[in-house]
Coordinates of C-alpha atoms and ligand atoms in Angstrom, one line a residue:
X1 CA 30.9 33.5 -24.7
X2 CA 34.8 32.2 -24.5
X3 CA 35.2 29.0 -23.4
X4 CA 36.5 28.6 -19.9
X5 CA 39.8 27.3 -19.4
X6 CA 39.2 23.9 -18.1
X7 CA 37.1 23.3 -21.6
X8 CA 39.9 24.6 -23.8
X9 CA 42.7 22.3 -21.6
X10 CA 40.2 19.4 -21.9
X11 CA 40.1 19.6 -26.0
X12 CA 44.0 20.5 -26.1
X13 CA 44.6 17.6 -24.1
X14 CA 42.1 15.2 -26.5
X15 CA 43.5 16.9 -30.0
X16 CA 40.0 18.4 -30.5
X17 CA 41.7 21.9 -31.1
X18 CA 45.0 22.9 -30.5
X19 CA 45.8 25.4 -27.8
X20 CA 49.3 27.1 -26.6
X21 CA 49.7 25.1 -24.2
X22 CA 52.9 23.2 -22.4
X23 CA 50.8 20.3 -22.1
X24 CA 51.2 17.2 -24.8
X25 CA 48.1 15.4 -25.9
X26 CA 46.9 12.1 -24.6
X27 CA 47.5 8.9 -26.4
X28 CA 44.6 7.8 -28.5
X29 CA 43.9 4.8 -26.8
X30 CA 43.5 6.0 -23.1
X31 CA 41.2 8.3 -25.1
X32 CA 38.6 5.5 -26.2
X33 CA 39.0 4.2 -22.7
X34 CA 38.0 7.5 -21.6
X35 CA 34.5 8.1 -24.2
X36 CA 33.3 4.5 -22.3
X37 CA 33.4 5.8 -18.8
X38 CA 29.8 4.8 -18.4
X39 CA 30.5 1.4 -17.1
X40 CA 31.5 2.8 -13.5
X41 CA 33.5 -0.9 -12.4
X42 CA 36.4 0.4 -15.4
X43 CA 36.8 3.8 -13.9
X44 CA 39.2 3.6 -11.3
X45 CA 41.9 2.0 -13.8
X46 CA 41.0 4.2 -16.8
X47 CA 40.9 7.1 -14.8
X48 CA 44.3 5.4 -13.0
X49 CA 45.9 5.8 -16.2
X50 CA 45.1 9.1 -17.2
X51 CA 46.7 10.3 -13.7
X52 CA 50.1 8.4 -14.8
X53 CA 50.0 10.4 -18.0
X54 CA 49.1 13.2 -16.4
X55 CA 51.6 13.7 -14.0
X56 CA 54.9 14.7 -15.6
X57 CA 52.6 17.8 -16.2
X58 CA 51.2 18.5 -13.1
X59 CA 53.2 21.5 -12.5
X60 CA 52.1 23.2 -16.3
X61 CA 48.4 21.8 -15.3
X62 CA 48.3 23.6 -12.3
X63 CA 50.2 26.5 -13.7
X64 CA 47.3 27.0 -16.3
X65 CA 44.2 26.1 -13.9
X66 CA 45.8 26.2 -10.6
X67 CA 44.5 29.7 -9.0
X68 CA 40.7 28.7 -10.1
X69 CA 40.7 25.5 -8.5
X70 CA 42.0 26.5 -5.7
X71 CA 39.3 29.5 -5.3
X72 CA 36.4 26.6 -6.1
X73 CA 37.1 24.3 -3.4
X74 CA 38.2 27.0 -0.6
X75 CA 33.9 28.5 -1.1
X76 CA 32.9 23.9 0.0
X77 CA 32.4 24.8 3.4
X78 CA 30.8 27.9 3.3
X79 CA 27.1 27.3 1.4
X80 CA 24.2 28.3 3.5
X81 CA 21.5 26.0 4.0
X82 CA 18.0 25.1 5.9
X83 CA 16.2 22.2 6.4
X84 CA 14.4 21.6 3.0
X85 CA 10.1 21.5 3.6
X86 CA 8.1 19.3 1.6
X87 CA 3.7 20.1 2.0
X88 CA 1.2 17.8 0.8
X89 CA 4.0 15.6 -1.3
X90 CA 5.7 12.3 -0.5
X91 CA 8.3 10.9 -2.2
X92 CA 7.9 7.7 -3.1
X93 CA 8.2 4.6 -5.9
X94 CA 6.2 4.5 -9.1
X95 CA 6.2 1.5 -11.3
X96 CA 9.2 1.6 -13.7
X97 CA 10.3 5.6 -12.7
X98 CA 12.0 5.2 -9.3
X99 CA 11.6 7.5 -6.9
X100 CA 8.6 10.3 -7.8
X101 CA 7.2 13.0 -6.1
X102 CA 3.3 12.1 -4.9
X103 CA 1.0 14.5 -3.9
X104 CA -0.7 13.4 -0.8
X105 CA -3.5 15.5 -1.0
X106 CA -5.5 17.8 -3.4
X107 CA -2.9 20.6 -4.0
X108 CA -4.5 23.6 -5.4
X109 CA -2.9 25.6 -8.6
X110 CA -0.3 28.0 -6.6
X111 CA 0.5 25.9 -3.5
X112 CA 4.5 25.6 -3.3
X113 CA 4.8 21.4 -2.4
X114 CA 9.1 21.8 -2.1
X115 CA 11.2 24.5 -0.7
X116 CA 14.4 24.2 -0.2
X117 CA 17.7 26.1 -0.2
X118 CA 20.9 24.6 -2.4
X119 CA 23.5 22.4 -0.9
X120 CA 25.7 24.6 -3.0
X121 CA 25.8 27.3 -5.7
X122 CA 28.4 29.0 -7.9
X123 CA 27.5 32.2 -9.7
X124 CA 27.2 32.2 -13.3
X125 CA 28.4 35.7 -15.0
X126 CA 30.0 34.3 -18.5
X127 CA 33.9 35.9 -17.4
X128 CA 34.6 32.8 -14.8
X129 CA 37.8 30.8 -15.3
X130 CA 36.3 27.5 -14.8
X131 CA 33.2 26.5 -16.1
X132 CA 30.0 26.8 -13.8
X133 CA 29.9 23.1 -13.5
X134 CA 33.6 22.3 -12.8
X135 CA 33.0 24.7 -10.5
X136 CA 29.8 23.4 -8.9
X137 CA 31.7 20.3 -9.0
X138 CA 34.7 21.0 -7.2
X139 CA 32.4 22.7 -4.3
X140 CA 31.0 19.9 -3.7
X141 CA 34.0 17.7 -3.4
X142 CA 35.6 20.3 -0.8
X143 CA 31.7 19.5 0.6
X144 CA 31.8 15.9 1.0
X145 CA 35.3 16.0 2.5
X146 CA 34.0 18.4 4.8
X147 CA 30.8 16.0 5.6
X148 CA 28.4 18.4 4.3
X149 CA 27.2 16.8 1.3
X150 CA 26.3 13.7 2.1
X151 CA 22.3 14.5 1.1
X152 CA 23.5 14.5 -2.2
X153 CA 26.1 11.7 -2.8
X154 CA 23.4 9.6 -3.7
X155 CA 22.1 11.2 -6.7
X156 CA 22.5 9.5 -10.4
X157 CA 26.4 10.6 -11.4
X158 CA 25.8 10.1 -14.7
X159 CA 24.9 13.1 -17.2
X160 CA 24.3 10.7 -20.6
X161 CA 26.3 8.7 -22.6
X162 CA 28.4 10.8 -25.4
X163 CA 31.9 9.7 -25.4
X164 CA 32.9 13.0 -26.3
X165 CA 31.5 14.1 -23.4
X166 CA 32.6 11.5 -21.0
X167 CA 36.0 12.2 -22.3
X168 CA 36.2 16.1 -21.6
X169 CA 34.7 15.6 -17.8
X170 CA 37.1 13.1 -17.4
X171 CA 40.6 15.2 -19.0
X172 CA 38.4 17.9 -16.1
X173 CA 38.4 15.6 -12.9
X174 CA 41.7 14.7 -13.6
X175 CA 43.5 18.3 -14.3
X176 CA 41.3 19.4 -11.6
X177 CA 42.5 17.0 -9.0
X178 CA 45.7 17.1 -9.9
X179 CA 45.7 21.4 -9.1
X180 CA 44.7 20.6 -5.6
X181 CA 46.3 22.9 -2.8
X182 CA 47.5 20.3 -0.8
X183 CA 46.0 17.6 -1.7
X184 CA 48.2 14.0 -0.4
X185 CA 49.5 12.5 -3.2
X186 CA 47.4 9.2 -1.8
X187 CA 44.6 10.7 -2.7
X188 CA 44.7 11.5 -5.7
X189 CA 43.1 8.9 -7.9
X190 CA 40.3 8.9 -4.8
X191 CA 39.9 13.0 -5.5
X192 CA 39.7 12.2 -9.7
X193 CA 37.1 9.5 -9.1
X194 CA 35.2 11.8 -6.9
X195 CA 35.3 14.8 -9.3
X196 CA 34.5 12.7 -11.9
X197 CA 31.1 11.5 -10.3
X198 CA 30.6 15.2 -8.8
X199 CA 30.7 16.2 -12.8
X200 CA 28.1 14.1 -13.2
X201 CA 25.9 14.3 -10.5
X202 CA 25.9 18.1 -11.2
X203 CA 25.9 17.7 -15.4
X204 CA 22.1 15.6 -14.5
X205 CA 21.0 16.9 -11.0
X206 CA 22.1 20.8 -11.4
X207 CA 19.6 23.3 -11.8
X208 CA 20.1 27.0 -13.0
X209 CA 18.3 29.7 -10.7
X210 CA 17.1 32.6 -13.0
X211 CA 15.0 35.6 -13.0
X212 CA 13.7 38.0 -15.1
X213 CA 15.1 40.9 -16.0
X214 CA 14.4 43.8 -18.6
X215 CA 16.6 43.9 -21.7
X216 CA 18.0 46.8 -23.6
X217 CA 14.6 46.7 -25.9
X218 CA 12.4 46.2 -22.7
X219 CA 11.5 43.1 -23.7
X220 CA 11.8 40.2 -20.3
X221 CA 14.0 37.6 -20.9
X222 CA 15.0 34.8 -18.4
X223 CA 18.9 35.4 -17.1
X224 CA 20.5 32.9 -15.4
X225 CA 22.2 33.9 -12.3
X226 CA 23.8 30.7 -10.7
X227 CA 24.0 26.6 -11.1
X228 CA 22.7 25.2 -8.1
X229 CA 22.3 21.8 -6.5
X230 CA 19.4 20.9 -4.3
X231 CA 19.2 17.7 -3.4
X232 CA 15.5 16.9 -2.4
X233 CA 14.2 18.3 -5.2
X234 CA 17.0 16.7 -7.4
X235 CA 15.8 13.5 -6.2
X236 CA 12.4 13.4 -6.1
X237 CA 10.9 15.3 -9.2
X238 CA 10.3 13.5 -12.5
X239 CA 10.3 15.2 -15.5
X240 CA 7.2 15.6 -18.4
X241 CA 7.2 17.7 -21.6
X242 CA 3.6 18.8 -20.1
X243 CA 4.1 20.0 -16.8
X244 CA 2.2 20.5 -13.0
X245 CA 4.5 22.6 -11.7
X246 CA 7.1 25.0 -12.2
X247 CA 10.2 26.0 -10.2
X248 CA 10.6 29.3 -8.4
X249 CA 13.8 31.0 -6.9
X250 CA 14.7 33.7 -5.1
X251 CA 17.0 36.0 -6.6
X252 CA 19.0 36.7 -3.4
X253 CA 19.3 33.5 -1.4
X254 CA 18.5 31.2 -4.8
X255 CA 16.0 29.2 -2.2
X256 CA 13.9 27.0 -4.7
X257 CA 10.2 26.2 -5.0
X258 CA 8.2 24.0 -6.8
X259 CA 4.8 25.8 -7.2
X260 CA 1.8 23.6 -9.1
X261 CA 1.2 25.3 -11.6
X262 CA -1.6 23.2 -13.5
X263 CA -5.3 25.1 -13.6
X264 CA -7.0 22.2 -12.1
X265 CA -4.3 21.4 -8.9
X266 CA -2.9 18.4 -8.6
X267 CA -4.7 15.3 -7.1
X268 CA -4.0 13.5 -4.2
X269 CA -2.1 10.5 -5.5
X270 CA -0.8 12.4 -8.7
X271 CA 2.8 12.6 -9.6
X272 CA 4.1 16.5 -9.4
X273 CA 5.7 17.0 -12.5
X274 CA 8.4 20.0 -13.4
X275 CA 9.9 20.3 -16.9
X276 CA 13.6 20.1 -17.2
X277 CA 14.3 22.8 -19.9
X278 CA 11.7 21.6 -22.9
X279 CA 8.2 21.0 -22.8
X280 CA 5.4 20.4 -25.3
X281 CA 5.1 23.7 -26.5
X282 CA 8.9 24.9 -26.5
X283 CA 9.8 21.9 -28.8
X284 CA 9.2 19.5 -31.2
X285 CA 9.3 15.6 -30.0
X286 CA 12.5 15.1 -31.6
X287 CA 14.4 18.1 -30.4
X288 CA 12.8 17.5 -26.9
X289 CA 14.3 14.1 -27.2
X290 CA 17.1 14.7 -28.3
X291 CA 18.4 17.6 -25.7
X292 CA 16.9 15.1 -22.8
X293 CA 18.7 12.4 -23.8
X294 CA 22.1 14.4 -24.2
X295 CA 21.6 15.9 -21.0
X296 CA 19.8 13.7 -18.8
X297 CA 20.4 10.5 -20.0
X298 CA 16.4 9.3 -20.5
X299 CA 14.1 8.8 -23.0
X300 CA 11.5 10.6 -22.1
X301 CA 7.8 8.7 -21.9
X302 CA 5.6 11.2 -20.8
X303 CA 2.1 11.6 -22.3
X304 CA 3.1 14.0 -24.5
X305 CA 5.8 12.2 -26.0
X306 CA 3.9 8.5 -26.4
X307 CA 0.7 10.3 -27.8
X308 CA 0.7 8.8 -31.3
X309 CA -0.7 12.4 -33.0
X310 CA 1.6 14.5 -35.3
X311 CA 3.2 17.4 -33.7
X312 CA 2.1 20.5 -35.7
X313 CA 4.1 23.8 -34.6
X314 CA 2.8 26.3 -37.8
X315 CA 0.9 27.7 -34.6
X316 CA 4.0 29.1 -33.6
X317 CA 6.1 30.1 -37.2
X318 CA 3.0 31.8 -37.4
X319 CA 2.6 33.5 -33.9
X320 CA 6.6 34.5 -34.2
X321 CA 6.2 36.8 -37.6
X322 CA 3.1 37.7 -36.8
X323 CA 4.9 39.2 -33.6
X324 CA 7.7 40.6 -35.6
X325 CA 5.2 42.3 -37.2
X326 CA 3.4 43.7 -34.3
X327 CA 7.3 44.9 -33.1
X328 CA 8.0 46.7 -36.0
X329 CA 5.1 48.3 -35.8
X330 CA 5.0 49.5 -32.4
X331 CA 9.2 51.3 -33.3
X332 CA 7.2 53.4 -35.7
X333 CA 4.5 54.6 -32.6
X334 CA 1.7 52.4 -35.4
X335 CA 0.4 51.4 -32.2
X336 CA -3.2 49.9 -33.8
X337 CA -1.3 48.0 -36.4
X338 CA 0.6 46.8 -34.0
X339 CA -1.9 46.0 -31.6
X340 CA -3.9 43.8 -34.2
X341 CA -0.8 42.0 -35.5
X342 CA 0.2 41.4 -31.6
X343 CA -4.0 40.1 -31.0
X344 CA -3.5 37.8 -33.6
X345 CA -0.6 36.2 -32.5
X346 CA -1.8 36.1 -29.1
X347 CA -4.9 33.4 -30.2
X348 CA -2.7 32.1 -32.2
X349 CA -0.8 30.7 -28.6
X350 CA -3.7 30.1 -27.1
X351 CA -3.7 27.6 -28.8
X352 CA -1.0 26.8 -28.9
X353 CA 0.0 26.6 -25.3
X354 CA -2.0 24.7 -22.2
X355 CA -4.9 26.8 -20.4
X356 CA -3.0 29.2 -17.9
X357 CA 0.6 29.2 -19.0
X358 CA 2.9 32.0 -18.0
X359 CA 4.2 32.2 -21.0
X360 CA 0.5 33.4 -22.4
X361 CA 0.2 35.1 -19.8
X362 CA 3.4 37.4 -20.2
X363 CA 1.7 37.8 -24.4
X364 CA -1.3 39.1 -22.8
X365 CA 0.9 41.6 -21.3
X366 CA 2.5 42.8 -23.9
X367 CA -0.5 43.0 -25.9
X368 CA -2.1 45.1 -22.9
X369 CA 0.6 48.0 -23.6
X370 CA 0.1 48.2 -27.1
X371 CA -3.6 48.4 -26.4
X372 CA -3.6 51.1 -23.9
X373 CA -1.0 53.0 -26.4
X374 CA -3.3 52.4 -29.8
X375 CA -6.3 53.6 -26.9
X376 CA -8.1 51.0 -26.4
X377 CA -7.8 50.5 -22.2
X378 CA -10.8 48.1 -22.2
X379 CA -8.8 45.7 -23.9
X380 CA -5.8 46.9 -22.0
X381 CA -7.2 46.5 -19.0
X382 CA -9.0 42.6 -19.8
X383 CA -5.5 41.7 -20.6
X384 CA -3.6 43.0 -17.7
X385 CA -6.8 41.2 -15.5
X386 CA -6.0 37.8 -17.6
X387 CA -3.0 38.0 -16.6
X388 CA -2.6 38.6 -13.3
X389 CA -5.1 35.9 -12.7
X390 CA -2.3 33.7 -14.2
X391 CA 0.8 35.2 -12.1
X392 CA -0.3 36.1 -9.2
X393 CA 0.0 32.1 -7.9
X394 CA 3.0 31.4 -9.9
X395 CA 5.4 34.8 -10.3
X396 CA 8.1 36.0 -7.4
X397 CA 5.9 39.1 -6.2
X398 CA 8.9 40.9 -7.5
X399 CA 7.8 39.8 -11.1
X400 CA 7.8 42.7 -13.7
X401 CA 5.0 41.7 -15.8
X402 CA 3.3 40.7 -12.4
X403 CA 4.0 44.4 -11.2
X404 CA 3.0 46.3 -14.1
X405 CA 0.0 44.5 -14.6
X406 CA -1.3 45.3 -11.3
X407 CA -0.3 48.6 -11.0
X408 CA -2.6 49.2 -14.9
X409 CA -5.2 47.2 -12.8
X410 CA -5.4 50.1 -10.1
X411 CA -4.6 52.8 -12.4
X412 CA -7.1 51.6 -15.4
X413 CA -11.0 53.2 -15.1
X414 CA -13.1 50.1 -14.5
X415 CA -15.9 49.0 -16.7
X416 CA -18.6 50.6 -15.7
X417 CA -21.1 47.6 -13.7
X418 CA -24.0 46.4 -15.8
X419 CA -27.2 48.0 -13.5
X420 CA -30.1 46.2 -12.8
X421 CA -32.8 47.8 -15.5
X422 CA -35.3 48.8 -11.7
X423 CA -32.4 50.3 -10.2
X424 CA -31.5 52.1 -13.5
X425 CA -35.1 53.5 -13.5
X426 CA -34.4 54.9 -9.5
X427 CA -31.2 56.9 -10.3
X428 CA -32.2 60.5 -11.1
X429 CA -29.7 61.4 -13.7
X430 CA -27.9 58.4 -15.7
X431 CA -24.8 58.5 -16.5
X432 CA -24.2 60.4 -20.1
X433 CA -23.7 56.9 -22.4
X434 CA -21.1 58.1 -25.0
X435 CA -19.2 60.7 -22.6
X436 CA -16.1 58.8 -21.0
X437 CA -13.8 61.3 -19.3
X438 CA -11.9 60.8 -22.3
X439 CA -13.8 62.6 -24.4
X440 CA -14.4 65.6 -22.7
X441 CA -10.5 65.9 -22.0
X442 CA -8.6 67.1 -19.4
X443 CA -11.2 69.7 -18.0
X444 CA -13.6 67.0 -17.0
X445 CA -11.3 64.8 -15.9
X446 CA -11.6 64.4 -12.0
X447 CA -10.0 61.1 -11.1
X448 CA -6.0 59.7 -11.6
X449 CA -8.0 57.2 -14.4
X450 CA -10.0 60.2 -15.6
X451 CA -6.6 61.5 -16.3
X452 CA -5.3 58.4 -17.7
X453 CA -7.9 57.5 -19.9
X454 CA -7.8 60.9 -21.8
X455 CA -4.0 60.1 -21.6
X456 CA -4.3 57.5 -23.8
X457 CA -6.9 59.2 -26.2
X458 CA -4.9 62.6 -26.6
X459 CA -1.9 60.0 -27.4
X460 CA -3.5 58.0 -29.5
X461 CA -5.8 61.1 -31.2
X462 CA -1.9 62.8 -31.7
X463 CA -0.7 59.1 -33.6
X464 CA -2.9 59.8 -36.2
X465 CA -3.7 62.8 -36.8
X466 CA 0.0 64.0 -38.2
X467 CA 1.7 66.3 -35.4
X468 CA 4.5 66.5 -36.4
X469 CA 6.4 65.1 -33.7
X470 CA 8.9 67.1 -32.8
X471 CA 6.4 69.6 -31.6
X472 CA 4.9 66.3 -29.0
X473 CA 7.8 64.9 -26.7
X474 CA 7.3 61.2 -25.7
X475 CA 7.4 62.0 -22.0
X476 CA 4.1 64.9 -23.1
X477 CA 1.9 61.7 -23.8
X478 CA 3.5 58.1 -22.5
X479 CA 1.1 56.7 -20.0
X480 CA 2.6 54.3 -18.5
X481 CA 4.8 56.0 -16.5
X482 CA 4.5 57.0 -13.1
X483 CA 2.1 60.2 -13.2
X484 CA 4.9 62.3 -10.8
X485 CA 5.8 63.9 -13.8
X486 CA 3.7 67.1 -15.2
X487 CA 0.4 66.1 -17.2
X488 CA 0.3 67.2 -20.4
X489 CA -3.3 69.3 -22.4
X490 CA -3.1 70.0 -25.5
X491 CA -2.6 74.0 -24.6
X492 CA 0.8 72.8 -23.9
X493 CA 2.0 71.0 -26.6
X494 CA 2.8 74.5 -29.3
X495 CA 0.5 72.8 -31.8
X496 CA -0.4 74.7 -34.6
X497 CA -4.4 76.3 -34.9
X498 CA -4.8 73.2 -37.7
X499 CA -3.0 70.4 -35.5
X500 CA -5.1 71.6 -32.7
X501 CA -8.3 71.0 -34.7
X502 CA -6.9 67.4 -36.1
X503 CA -5.9 66.4 -33.0
X504 CA -9.1 67.2 -31.6
X505 CA -11.5 65.8 -33.9
X506 CA -9.4 62.7 -33.8
X507 CA -10.2 62.7 -30.3
X508 CA -13.8 63.6 -30.5
X509 CA -14.3 60.9 -33.5
X510 CA -12.5 57.8 -32.5
Ligands
ZN1 ZN1 7.9 13.6 -22.5

């Protein structure tokens, strides 16, 4: 993605990357002062000097950024918001940690403890002229001027100590303020400082609104829809690399919910935490510390980060390799091989992630689909059942994995209930033990589930019976699709007698 105009301008002014703009670069001593703006007391003086330096180029800067800044500030007062709801939690100081979110009663997994509308949000399309942080900061500046952002004013406003980032922030704040339409010259200095502060608050407090969407290859990918600021969330929920809660978004309204994710819940008096990005299972300690320090400016002292033992990530690399092998096998239709590799990968993930982790549930869904195609409906059912148990209290109702798991659990035949010996004796004709509807084929299939099972069997048999693929369209053997299409039996596949015999024997034999 190309850098946004505000960043290009900042780079140009700071001589990091020349760009064909009609604006001269900043003197070196000013640039170095801008890198020290962590000290809030020096801000008015240094930012004042920056504005004086840029003022002669105001027309050129406005020609470059003006329309985009005008658009960003014009949206300032239009963001809808409702009162936040806190349930079973309170915001209270914890020694050495500042504000924390504490449970006031026991909270079970799936409990929603904060529900909040964003005070401001901007869409993330990747093709906007200004970076999303700049657009959100400008929107908040405008909302604050209209008296709508009081709640967010006391949020921390430093986004790390990196001199490079501070310089860019100062230049972006000054250039943006110079472009704000109809801003009296007397208020320019104040606007630069305010925009600089809002950029810092956005950097440290804003949250990416994400949703899961299916990629072209059919994999679920987390997609960023918007950048938003939720004052109550921002002021209260601390980070942990082993969090006991997670964020869930409404993709239409951008409302956020803090949902308890720990399988054992949270006890009264305990702190509710989320991950600001990295977790103990996603990143090594040094990577986590670096990420958290550069974006949020703190050293993580969570239980995982302060634990003395060496962190071992070999399981992750091995799981990744196995997963690639599974994908490769699935790509050429070798479902049994894919299922074996995917199951081995899942076993490693179960070791690495905490019990009940959503990531593991998603992998279970993937393996369930592969197992089904490999002719193992019972294994598939168990996997979807385990995944649904994790996802149901945590994921949105429209979550693609959850929707699929619930749909497949409705369709796949349930395993027969274990019957007590006494009852078995009473029952007149005992069900034939080894003749499932699948082995009987379609003629004996009475219900949709029976048909589904028979189809898995047929698909597997065709895969293993060396049938020329152009005789079998994938539609004819895909069983995860809806049942609205025709159901194909062996007769409709126009197989040669030898192929038919091989498929039949594979169906009986496997
Ligand atoms: Zn940590």
